[in-house]
Short mmCIF file of N, CA and C in Angstrom, two decimals:
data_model
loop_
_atom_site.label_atom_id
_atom_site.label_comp_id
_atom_site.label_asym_id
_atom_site.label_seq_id
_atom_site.Cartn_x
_atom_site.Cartn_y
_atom_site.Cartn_z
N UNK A 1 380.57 115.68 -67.31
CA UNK A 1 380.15 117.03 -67.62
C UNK A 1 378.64 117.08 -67.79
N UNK A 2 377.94 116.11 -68.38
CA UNK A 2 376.67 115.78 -68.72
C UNK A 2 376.09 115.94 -67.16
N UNK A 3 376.52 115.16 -66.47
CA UNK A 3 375.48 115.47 -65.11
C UNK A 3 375.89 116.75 -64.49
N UNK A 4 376.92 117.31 -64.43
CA UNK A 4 376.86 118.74 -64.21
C UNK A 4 375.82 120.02 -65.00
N UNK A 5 375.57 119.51 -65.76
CA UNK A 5 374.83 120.53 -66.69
C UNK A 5 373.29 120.50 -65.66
N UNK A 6 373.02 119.05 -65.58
CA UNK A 6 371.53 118.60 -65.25
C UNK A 6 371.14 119.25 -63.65
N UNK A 7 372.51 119.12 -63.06
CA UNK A 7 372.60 119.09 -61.71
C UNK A 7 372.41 120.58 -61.39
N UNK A 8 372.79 121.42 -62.21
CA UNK A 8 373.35 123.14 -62.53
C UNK A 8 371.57 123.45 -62.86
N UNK A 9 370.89 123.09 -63.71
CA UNK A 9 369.76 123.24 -64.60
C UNK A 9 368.23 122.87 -62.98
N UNK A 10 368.76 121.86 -62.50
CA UNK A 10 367.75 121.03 -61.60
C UNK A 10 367.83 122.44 -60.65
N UNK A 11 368.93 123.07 -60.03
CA UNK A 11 369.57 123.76 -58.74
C UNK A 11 368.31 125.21 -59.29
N UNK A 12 368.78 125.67 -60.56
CA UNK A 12 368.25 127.25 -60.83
C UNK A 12 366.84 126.67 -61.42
N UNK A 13 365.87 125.36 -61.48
CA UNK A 13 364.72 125.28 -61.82
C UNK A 13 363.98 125.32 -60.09
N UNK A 14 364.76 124.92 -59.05
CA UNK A 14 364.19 124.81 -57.80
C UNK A 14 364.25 126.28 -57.23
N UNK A 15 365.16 126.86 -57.31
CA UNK A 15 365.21 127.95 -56.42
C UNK A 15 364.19 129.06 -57.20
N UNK A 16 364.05 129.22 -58.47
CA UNK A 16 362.86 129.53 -59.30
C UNK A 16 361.28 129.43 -58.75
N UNK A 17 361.22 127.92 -58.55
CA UNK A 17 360.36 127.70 -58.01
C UNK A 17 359.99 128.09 -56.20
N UNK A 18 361.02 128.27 -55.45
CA UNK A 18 360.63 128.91 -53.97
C UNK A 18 360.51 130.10 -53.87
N UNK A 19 361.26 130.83 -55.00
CA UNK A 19 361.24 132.02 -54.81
C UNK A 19 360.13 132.68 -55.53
N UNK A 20 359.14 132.23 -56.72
CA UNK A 20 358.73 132.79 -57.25
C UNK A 20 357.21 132.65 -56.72
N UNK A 21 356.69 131.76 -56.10
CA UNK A 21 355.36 131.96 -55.61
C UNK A 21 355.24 131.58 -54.16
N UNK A 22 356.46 132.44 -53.13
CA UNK A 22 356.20 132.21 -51.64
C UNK A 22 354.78 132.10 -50.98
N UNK A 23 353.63 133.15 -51.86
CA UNK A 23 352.23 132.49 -50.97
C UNK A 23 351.52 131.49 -51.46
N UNK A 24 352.16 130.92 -52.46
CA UNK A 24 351.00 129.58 -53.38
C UNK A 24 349.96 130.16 -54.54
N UNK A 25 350.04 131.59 -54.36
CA UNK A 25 349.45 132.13 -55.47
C UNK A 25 349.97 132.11 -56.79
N UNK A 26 348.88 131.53 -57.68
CA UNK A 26 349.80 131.55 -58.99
C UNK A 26 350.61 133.71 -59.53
N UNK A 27 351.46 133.30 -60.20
CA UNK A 27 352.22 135.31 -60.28
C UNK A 27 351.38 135.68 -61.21
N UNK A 28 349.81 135.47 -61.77
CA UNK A 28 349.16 136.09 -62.38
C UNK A 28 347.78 136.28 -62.27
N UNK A 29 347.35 135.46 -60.90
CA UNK A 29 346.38 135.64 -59.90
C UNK A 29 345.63 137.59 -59.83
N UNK A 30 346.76 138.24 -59.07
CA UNK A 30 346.52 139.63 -59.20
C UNK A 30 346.16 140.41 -60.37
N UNK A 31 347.30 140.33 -60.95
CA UNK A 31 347.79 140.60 -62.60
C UNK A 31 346.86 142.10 -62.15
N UNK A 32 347.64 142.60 -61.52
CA UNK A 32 347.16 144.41 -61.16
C UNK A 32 345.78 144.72 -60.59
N UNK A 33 345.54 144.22 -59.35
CA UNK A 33 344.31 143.80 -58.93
C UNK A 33 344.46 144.26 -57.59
N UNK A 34 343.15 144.48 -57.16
CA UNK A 34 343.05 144.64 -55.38
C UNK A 34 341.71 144.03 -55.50
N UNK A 35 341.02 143.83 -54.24
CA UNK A 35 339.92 143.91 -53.77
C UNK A 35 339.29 145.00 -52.58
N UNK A 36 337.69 145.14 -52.61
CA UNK A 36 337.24 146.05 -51.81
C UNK A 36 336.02 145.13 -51.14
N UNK A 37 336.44 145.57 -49.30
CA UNK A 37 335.26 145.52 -48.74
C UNK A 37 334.46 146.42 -48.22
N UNK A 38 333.48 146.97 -48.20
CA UNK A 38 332.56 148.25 -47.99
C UNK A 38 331.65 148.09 -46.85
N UNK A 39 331.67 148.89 -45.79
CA UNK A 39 330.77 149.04 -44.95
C UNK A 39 329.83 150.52 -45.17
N UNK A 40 328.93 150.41 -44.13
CA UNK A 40 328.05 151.68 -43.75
C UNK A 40 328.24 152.07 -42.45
N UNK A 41 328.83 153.19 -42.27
CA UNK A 41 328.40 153.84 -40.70
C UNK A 41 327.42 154.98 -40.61
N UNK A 42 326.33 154.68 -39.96
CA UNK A 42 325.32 155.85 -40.23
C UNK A 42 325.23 156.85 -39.69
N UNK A 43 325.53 158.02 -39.60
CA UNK A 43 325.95 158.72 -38.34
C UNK A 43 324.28 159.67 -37.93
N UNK A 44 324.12 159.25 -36.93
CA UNK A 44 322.67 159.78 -36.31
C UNK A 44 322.68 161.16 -36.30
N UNK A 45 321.85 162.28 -36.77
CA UNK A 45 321.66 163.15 -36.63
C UNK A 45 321.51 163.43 -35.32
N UNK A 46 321.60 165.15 -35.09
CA UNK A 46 321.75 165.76 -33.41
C UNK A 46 320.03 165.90 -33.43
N UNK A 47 319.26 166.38 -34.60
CA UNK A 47 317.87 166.74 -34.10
C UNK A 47 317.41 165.23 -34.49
N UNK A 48 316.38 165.26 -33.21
CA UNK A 48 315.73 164.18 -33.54
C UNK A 48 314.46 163.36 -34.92
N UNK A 49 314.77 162.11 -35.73
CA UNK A 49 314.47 162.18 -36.74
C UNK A 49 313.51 160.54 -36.74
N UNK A 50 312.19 160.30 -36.73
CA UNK A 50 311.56 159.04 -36.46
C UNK A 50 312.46 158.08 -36.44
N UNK A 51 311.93 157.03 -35.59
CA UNK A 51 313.21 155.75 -35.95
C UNK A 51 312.83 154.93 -37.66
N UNK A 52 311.71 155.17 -37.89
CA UNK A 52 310.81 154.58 -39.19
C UNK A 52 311.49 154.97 -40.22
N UNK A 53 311.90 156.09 -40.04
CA UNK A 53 312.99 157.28 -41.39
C UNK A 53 314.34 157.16 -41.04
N UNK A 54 315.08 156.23 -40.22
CA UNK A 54 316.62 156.36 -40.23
C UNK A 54 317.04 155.15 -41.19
N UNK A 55 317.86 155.26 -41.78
CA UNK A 55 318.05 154.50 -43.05
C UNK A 55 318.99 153.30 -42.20
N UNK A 56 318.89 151.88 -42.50
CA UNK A 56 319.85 150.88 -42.07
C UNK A 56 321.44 150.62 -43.41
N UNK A 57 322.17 150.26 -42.74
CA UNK A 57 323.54 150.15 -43.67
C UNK A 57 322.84 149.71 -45.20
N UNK A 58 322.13 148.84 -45.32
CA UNK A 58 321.77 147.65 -46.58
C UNK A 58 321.21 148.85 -47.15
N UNK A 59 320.20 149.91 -46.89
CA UNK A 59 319.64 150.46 -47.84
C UNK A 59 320.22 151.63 -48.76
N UNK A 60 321.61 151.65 -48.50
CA UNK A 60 322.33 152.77 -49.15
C UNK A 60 322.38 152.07 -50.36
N UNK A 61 322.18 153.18 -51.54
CA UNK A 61 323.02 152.84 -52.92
C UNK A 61 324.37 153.41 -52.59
N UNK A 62 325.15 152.31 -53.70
CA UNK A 62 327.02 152.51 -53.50
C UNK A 62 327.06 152.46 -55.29
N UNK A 63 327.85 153.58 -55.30
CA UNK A 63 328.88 154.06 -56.43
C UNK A 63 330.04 154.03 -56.24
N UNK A 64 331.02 152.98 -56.99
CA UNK A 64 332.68 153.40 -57.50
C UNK A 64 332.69 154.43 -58.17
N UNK A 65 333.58 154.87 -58.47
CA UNK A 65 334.11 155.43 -59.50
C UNK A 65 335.81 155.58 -59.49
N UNK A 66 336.45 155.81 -60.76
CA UNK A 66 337.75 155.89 -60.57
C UNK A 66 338.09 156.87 -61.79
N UNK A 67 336.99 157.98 -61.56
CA UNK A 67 337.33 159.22 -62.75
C UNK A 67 336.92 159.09 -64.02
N UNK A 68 336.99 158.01 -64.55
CA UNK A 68 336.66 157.78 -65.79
C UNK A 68 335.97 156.74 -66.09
N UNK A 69 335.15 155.97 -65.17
CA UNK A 69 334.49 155.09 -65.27
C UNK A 69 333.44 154.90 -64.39
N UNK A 70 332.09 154.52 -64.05
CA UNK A 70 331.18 154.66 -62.43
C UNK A 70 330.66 153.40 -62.67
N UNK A 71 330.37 152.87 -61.39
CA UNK A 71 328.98 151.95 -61.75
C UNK A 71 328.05 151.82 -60.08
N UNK A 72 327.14 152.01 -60.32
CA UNK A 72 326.61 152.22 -59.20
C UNK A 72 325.14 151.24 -58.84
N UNK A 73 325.48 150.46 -57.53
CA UNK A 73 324.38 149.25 -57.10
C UNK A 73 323.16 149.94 -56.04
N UNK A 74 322.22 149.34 -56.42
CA UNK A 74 320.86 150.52 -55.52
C UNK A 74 321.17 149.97 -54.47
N UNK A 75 321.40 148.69 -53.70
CA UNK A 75 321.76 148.41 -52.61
C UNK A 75 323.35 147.84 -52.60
N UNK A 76 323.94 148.16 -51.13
CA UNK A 76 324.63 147.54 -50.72
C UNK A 76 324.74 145.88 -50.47
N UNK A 77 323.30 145.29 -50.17
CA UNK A 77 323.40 143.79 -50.36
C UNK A 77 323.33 143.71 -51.62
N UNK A 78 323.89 144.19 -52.93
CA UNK A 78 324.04 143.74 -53.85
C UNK A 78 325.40 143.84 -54.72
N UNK A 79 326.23 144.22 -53.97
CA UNK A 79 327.22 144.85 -54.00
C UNK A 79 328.01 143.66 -53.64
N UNK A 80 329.28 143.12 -54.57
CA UNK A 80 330.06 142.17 -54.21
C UNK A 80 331.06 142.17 -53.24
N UNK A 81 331.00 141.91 -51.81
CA UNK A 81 331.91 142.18 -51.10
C UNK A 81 333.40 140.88 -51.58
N UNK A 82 334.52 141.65 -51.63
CA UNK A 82 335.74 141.33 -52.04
C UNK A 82 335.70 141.27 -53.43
N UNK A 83 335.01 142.01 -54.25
CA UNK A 83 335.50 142.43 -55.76
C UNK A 83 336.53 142.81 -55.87
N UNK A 84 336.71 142.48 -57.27
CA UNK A 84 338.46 142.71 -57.78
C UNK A 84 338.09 143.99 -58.40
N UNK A 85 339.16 145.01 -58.60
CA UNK A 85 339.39 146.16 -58.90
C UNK A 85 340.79 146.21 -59.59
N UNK A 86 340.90 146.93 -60.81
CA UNK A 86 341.80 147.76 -61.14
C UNK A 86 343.14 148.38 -60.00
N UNK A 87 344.22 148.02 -59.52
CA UNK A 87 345.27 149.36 -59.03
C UNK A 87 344.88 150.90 -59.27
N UNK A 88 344.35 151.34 -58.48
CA UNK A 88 344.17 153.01 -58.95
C UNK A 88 343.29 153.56 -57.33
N UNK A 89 343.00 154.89 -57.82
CA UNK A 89 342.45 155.65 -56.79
C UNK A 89 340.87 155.56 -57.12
N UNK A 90 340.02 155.12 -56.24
CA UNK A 90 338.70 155.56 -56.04
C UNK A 90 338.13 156.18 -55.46
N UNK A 91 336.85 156.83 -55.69
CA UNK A 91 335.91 157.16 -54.79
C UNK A 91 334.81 156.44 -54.59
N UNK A 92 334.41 156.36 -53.54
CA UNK A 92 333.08 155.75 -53.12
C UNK A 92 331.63 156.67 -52.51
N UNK A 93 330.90 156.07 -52.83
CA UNK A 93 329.93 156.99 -52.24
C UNK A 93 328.62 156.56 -52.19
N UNK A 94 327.74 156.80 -51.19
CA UNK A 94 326.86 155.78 -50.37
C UNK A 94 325.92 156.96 -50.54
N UNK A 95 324.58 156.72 -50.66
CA UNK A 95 323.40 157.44 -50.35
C UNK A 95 321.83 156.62 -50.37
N UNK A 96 320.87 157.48 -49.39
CA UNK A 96 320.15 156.70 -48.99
C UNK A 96 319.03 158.26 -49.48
N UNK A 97 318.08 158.03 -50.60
CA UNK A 97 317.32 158.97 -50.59
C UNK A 97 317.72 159.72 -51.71
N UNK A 98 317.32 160.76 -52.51
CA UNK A 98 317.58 161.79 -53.27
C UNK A 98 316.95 163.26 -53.38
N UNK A 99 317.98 164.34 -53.86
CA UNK A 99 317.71 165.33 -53.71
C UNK A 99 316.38 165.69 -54.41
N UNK A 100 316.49 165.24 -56.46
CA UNK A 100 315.34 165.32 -56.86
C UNK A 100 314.26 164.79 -56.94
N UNK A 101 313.72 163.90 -55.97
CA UNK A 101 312.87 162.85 -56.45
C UNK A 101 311.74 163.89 -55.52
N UNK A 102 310.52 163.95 -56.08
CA UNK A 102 309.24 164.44 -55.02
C UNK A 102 309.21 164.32 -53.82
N UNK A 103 309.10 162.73 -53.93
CA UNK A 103 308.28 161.74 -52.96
C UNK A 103 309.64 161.83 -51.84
N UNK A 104 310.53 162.19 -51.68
CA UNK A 104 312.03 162.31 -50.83
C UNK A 104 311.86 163.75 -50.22
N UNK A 105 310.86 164.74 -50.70
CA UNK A 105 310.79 165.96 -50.17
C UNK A 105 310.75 165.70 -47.80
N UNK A 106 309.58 165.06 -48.20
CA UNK A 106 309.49 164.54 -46.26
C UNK A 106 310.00 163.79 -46.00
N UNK A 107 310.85 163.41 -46.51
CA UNK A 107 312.24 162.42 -46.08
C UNK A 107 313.81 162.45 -46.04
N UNK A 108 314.03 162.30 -44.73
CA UNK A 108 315.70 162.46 -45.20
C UNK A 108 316.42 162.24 -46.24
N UNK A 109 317.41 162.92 -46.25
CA UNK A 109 318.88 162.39 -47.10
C UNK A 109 319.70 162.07 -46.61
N UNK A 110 320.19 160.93 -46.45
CA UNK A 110 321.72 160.54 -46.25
C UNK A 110 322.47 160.27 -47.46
N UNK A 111 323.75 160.86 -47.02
CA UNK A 111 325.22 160.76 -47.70
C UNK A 111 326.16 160.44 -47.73
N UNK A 112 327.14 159.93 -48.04
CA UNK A 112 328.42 159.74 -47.59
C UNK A 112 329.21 159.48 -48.58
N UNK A 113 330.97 160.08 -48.63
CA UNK A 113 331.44 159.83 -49.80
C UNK A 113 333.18 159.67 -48.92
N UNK A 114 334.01 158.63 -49.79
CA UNK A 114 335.09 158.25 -49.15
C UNK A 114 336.26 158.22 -50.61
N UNK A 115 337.23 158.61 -50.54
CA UNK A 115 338.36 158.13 -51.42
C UNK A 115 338.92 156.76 -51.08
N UNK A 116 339.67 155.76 -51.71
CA UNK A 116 340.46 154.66 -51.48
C UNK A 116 341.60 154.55 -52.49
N UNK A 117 342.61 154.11 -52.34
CA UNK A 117 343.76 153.25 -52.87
C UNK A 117 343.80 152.18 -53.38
N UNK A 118 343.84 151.41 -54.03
CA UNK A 118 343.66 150.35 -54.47
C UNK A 118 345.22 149.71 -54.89
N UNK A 119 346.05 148.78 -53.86
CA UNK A 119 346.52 148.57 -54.10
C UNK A 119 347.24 146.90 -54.83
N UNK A 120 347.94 145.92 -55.39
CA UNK A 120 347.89 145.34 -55.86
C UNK A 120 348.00 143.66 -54.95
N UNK A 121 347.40 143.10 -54.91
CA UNK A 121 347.08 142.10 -53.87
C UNK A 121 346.55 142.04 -52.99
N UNK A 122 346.19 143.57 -52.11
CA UNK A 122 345.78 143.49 -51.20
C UNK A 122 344.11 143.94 -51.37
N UNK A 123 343.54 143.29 -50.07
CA UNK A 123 342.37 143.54 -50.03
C UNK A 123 342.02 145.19 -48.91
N UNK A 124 341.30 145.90 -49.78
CA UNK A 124 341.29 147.53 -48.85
C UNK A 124 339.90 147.04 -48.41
N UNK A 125 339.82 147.25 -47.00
CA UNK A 125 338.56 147.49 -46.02
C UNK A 125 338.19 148.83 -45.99
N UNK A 126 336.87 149.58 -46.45
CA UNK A 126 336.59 151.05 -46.08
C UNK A 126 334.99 150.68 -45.48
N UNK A 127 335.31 151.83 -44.63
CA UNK A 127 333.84 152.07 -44.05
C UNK A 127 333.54 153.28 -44.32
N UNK A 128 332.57 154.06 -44.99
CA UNK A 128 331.85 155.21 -45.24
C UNK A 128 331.20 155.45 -44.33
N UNK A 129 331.25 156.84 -44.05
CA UNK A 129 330.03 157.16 -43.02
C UNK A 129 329.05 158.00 -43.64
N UNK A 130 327.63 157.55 -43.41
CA UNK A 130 326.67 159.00 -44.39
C UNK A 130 326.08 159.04 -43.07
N UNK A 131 326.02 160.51 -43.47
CA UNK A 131 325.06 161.68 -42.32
C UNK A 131 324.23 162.55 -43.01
N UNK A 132 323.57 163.32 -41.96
CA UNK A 132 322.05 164.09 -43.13
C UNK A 132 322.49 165.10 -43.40
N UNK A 133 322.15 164.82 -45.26
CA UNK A 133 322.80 165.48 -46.00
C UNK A 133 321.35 166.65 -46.64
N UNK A 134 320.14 166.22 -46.04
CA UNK A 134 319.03 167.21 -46.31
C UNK A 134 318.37 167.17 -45.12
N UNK A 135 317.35 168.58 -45.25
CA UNK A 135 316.87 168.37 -44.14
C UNK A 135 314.76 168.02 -44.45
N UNK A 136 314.62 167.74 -43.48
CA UNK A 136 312.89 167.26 -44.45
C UNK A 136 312.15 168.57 -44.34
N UNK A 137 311.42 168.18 -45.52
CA UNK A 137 309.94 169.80 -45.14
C UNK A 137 309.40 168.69 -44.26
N UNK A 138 308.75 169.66 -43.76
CA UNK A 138 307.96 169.42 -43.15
C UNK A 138 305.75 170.31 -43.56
N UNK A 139 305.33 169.37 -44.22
CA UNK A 139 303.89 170.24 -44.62
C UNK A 139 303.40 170.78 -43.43
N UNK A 140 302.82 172.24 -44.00
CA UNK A 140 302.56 173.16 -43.19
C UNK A 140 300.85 173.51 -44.08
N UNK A 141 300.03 173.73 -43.37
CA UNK A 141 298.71 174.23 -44.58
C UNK A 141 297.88 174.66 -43.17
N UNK A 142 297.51 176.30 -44.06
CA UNK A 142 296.75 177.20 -42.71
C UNK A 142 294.82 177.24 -43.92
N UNK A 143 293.96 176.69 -43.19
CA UNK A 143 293.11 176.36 -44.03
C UNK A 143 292.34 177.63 -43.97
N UNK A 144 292.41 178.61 -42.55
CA UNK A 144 290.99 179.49 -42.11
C UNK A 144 291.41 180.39 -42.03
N UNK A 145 290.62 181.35 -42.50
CA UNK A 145 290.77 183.14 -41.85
C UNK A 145 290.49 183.29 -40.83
N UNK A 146 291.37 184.42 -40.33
CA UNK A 146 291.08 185.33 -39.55
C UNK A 146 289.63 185.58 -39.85
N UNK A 147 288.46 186.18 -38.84
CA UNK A 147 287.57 186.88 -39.22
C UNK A 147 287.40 188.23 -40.33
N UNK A 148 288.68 189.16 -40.03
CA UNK A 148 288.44 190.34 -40.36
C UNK A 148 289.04 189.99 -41.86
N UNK A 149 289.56 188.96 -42.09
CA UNK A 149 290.55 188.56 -43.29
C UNK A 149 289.49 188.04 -44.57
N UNK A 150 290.26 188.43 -45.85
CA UNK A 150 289.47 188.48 -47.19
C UNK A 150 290.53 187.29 -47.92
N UNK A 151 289.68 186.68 -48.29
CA UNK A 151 290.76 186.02 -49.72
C UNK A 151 291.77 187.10 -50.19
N UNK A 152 291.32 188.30 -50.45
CA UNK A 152 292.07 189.36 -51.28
C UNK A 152 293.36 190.10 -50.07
N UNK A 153 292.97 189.56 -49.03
CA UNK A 153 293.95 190.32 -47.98
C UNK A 153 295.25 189.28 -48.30
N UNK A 154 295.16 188.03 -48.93
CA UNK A 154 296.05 187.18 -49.02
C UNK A 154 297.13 187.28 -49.73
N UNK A 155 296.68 188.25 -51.36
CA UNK A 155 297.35 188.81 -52.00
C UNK A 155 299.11 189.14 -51.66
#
């Protein structure tokens, strides 16, 4: 009876073991986890815009967020490709430039913003696309009068 017990005990400690970590991952590896990889697609404007001023993938800042939490890297090469994440829904969002800053007035804006899934083991691939999301001044300055024209005609 004694080796039946062992033999019974050995049978449900093995099949335990094949069944419980078929990829070699330990079952707490995830423990409610995904990872994210992030690209840039830049999408070229229709009017033409210097090549000096078109922004490359690396120079976007990237923001997560997942509603109740953000964190946001000024570049994309700084940005951990295959970070672990929380299970949940995100948004992402890429920009190159800003609305309020001065010095961004003669310079484009690019944008781009994407939702994701985050599901548990797996790794989600997204690519964002930012396109121009401002358009530039352009300085304009008229220095001379007309002849017949007064400072006061300017009024």
């Amino acid at each position: 009876m004694r080796f039946n017990n062992y033999r019974a005990m050995s049978i449900v400690a093995l099949v335990a073991m094949v069944t419980g970590c078929s990829d070699n991952t330990p079952p707490d590896f995830y423990n409610g986890t995904g990872t994210i990889d992030v690209s840039i697609d830049v999408v070229e404007p229709e009017d033409a815009i210097p090549v000096d001023l078109m922004p490359q993938p690396g120079d976007f800042a990237l923001t997560i967020s997942d509603g109740a939490n953000e964190h946001t890297w000024k570049t994309l090469g700084e940005f951990t490709q295959g970070s672990r994440y929380l299970v949940g829904q995100y948004n992402l969002k890429v920009e190159k430039g800003s609305f309020f800053e001065t010095d961004n007035w003669f310079k484009p804006v690019f944008s781009g913003e994407t939702e994701i899934i985050i599901s548990e083991g797996e790794r989600t691939s997204v690519t964002v696309s930012a396109s121009l999301a401002s358009a530039m001044f352009t300085a304009v300055s008229y220095t001379h009068l007309r002849a017949h024209e007064t400072s006061q005609d300017l009024v």
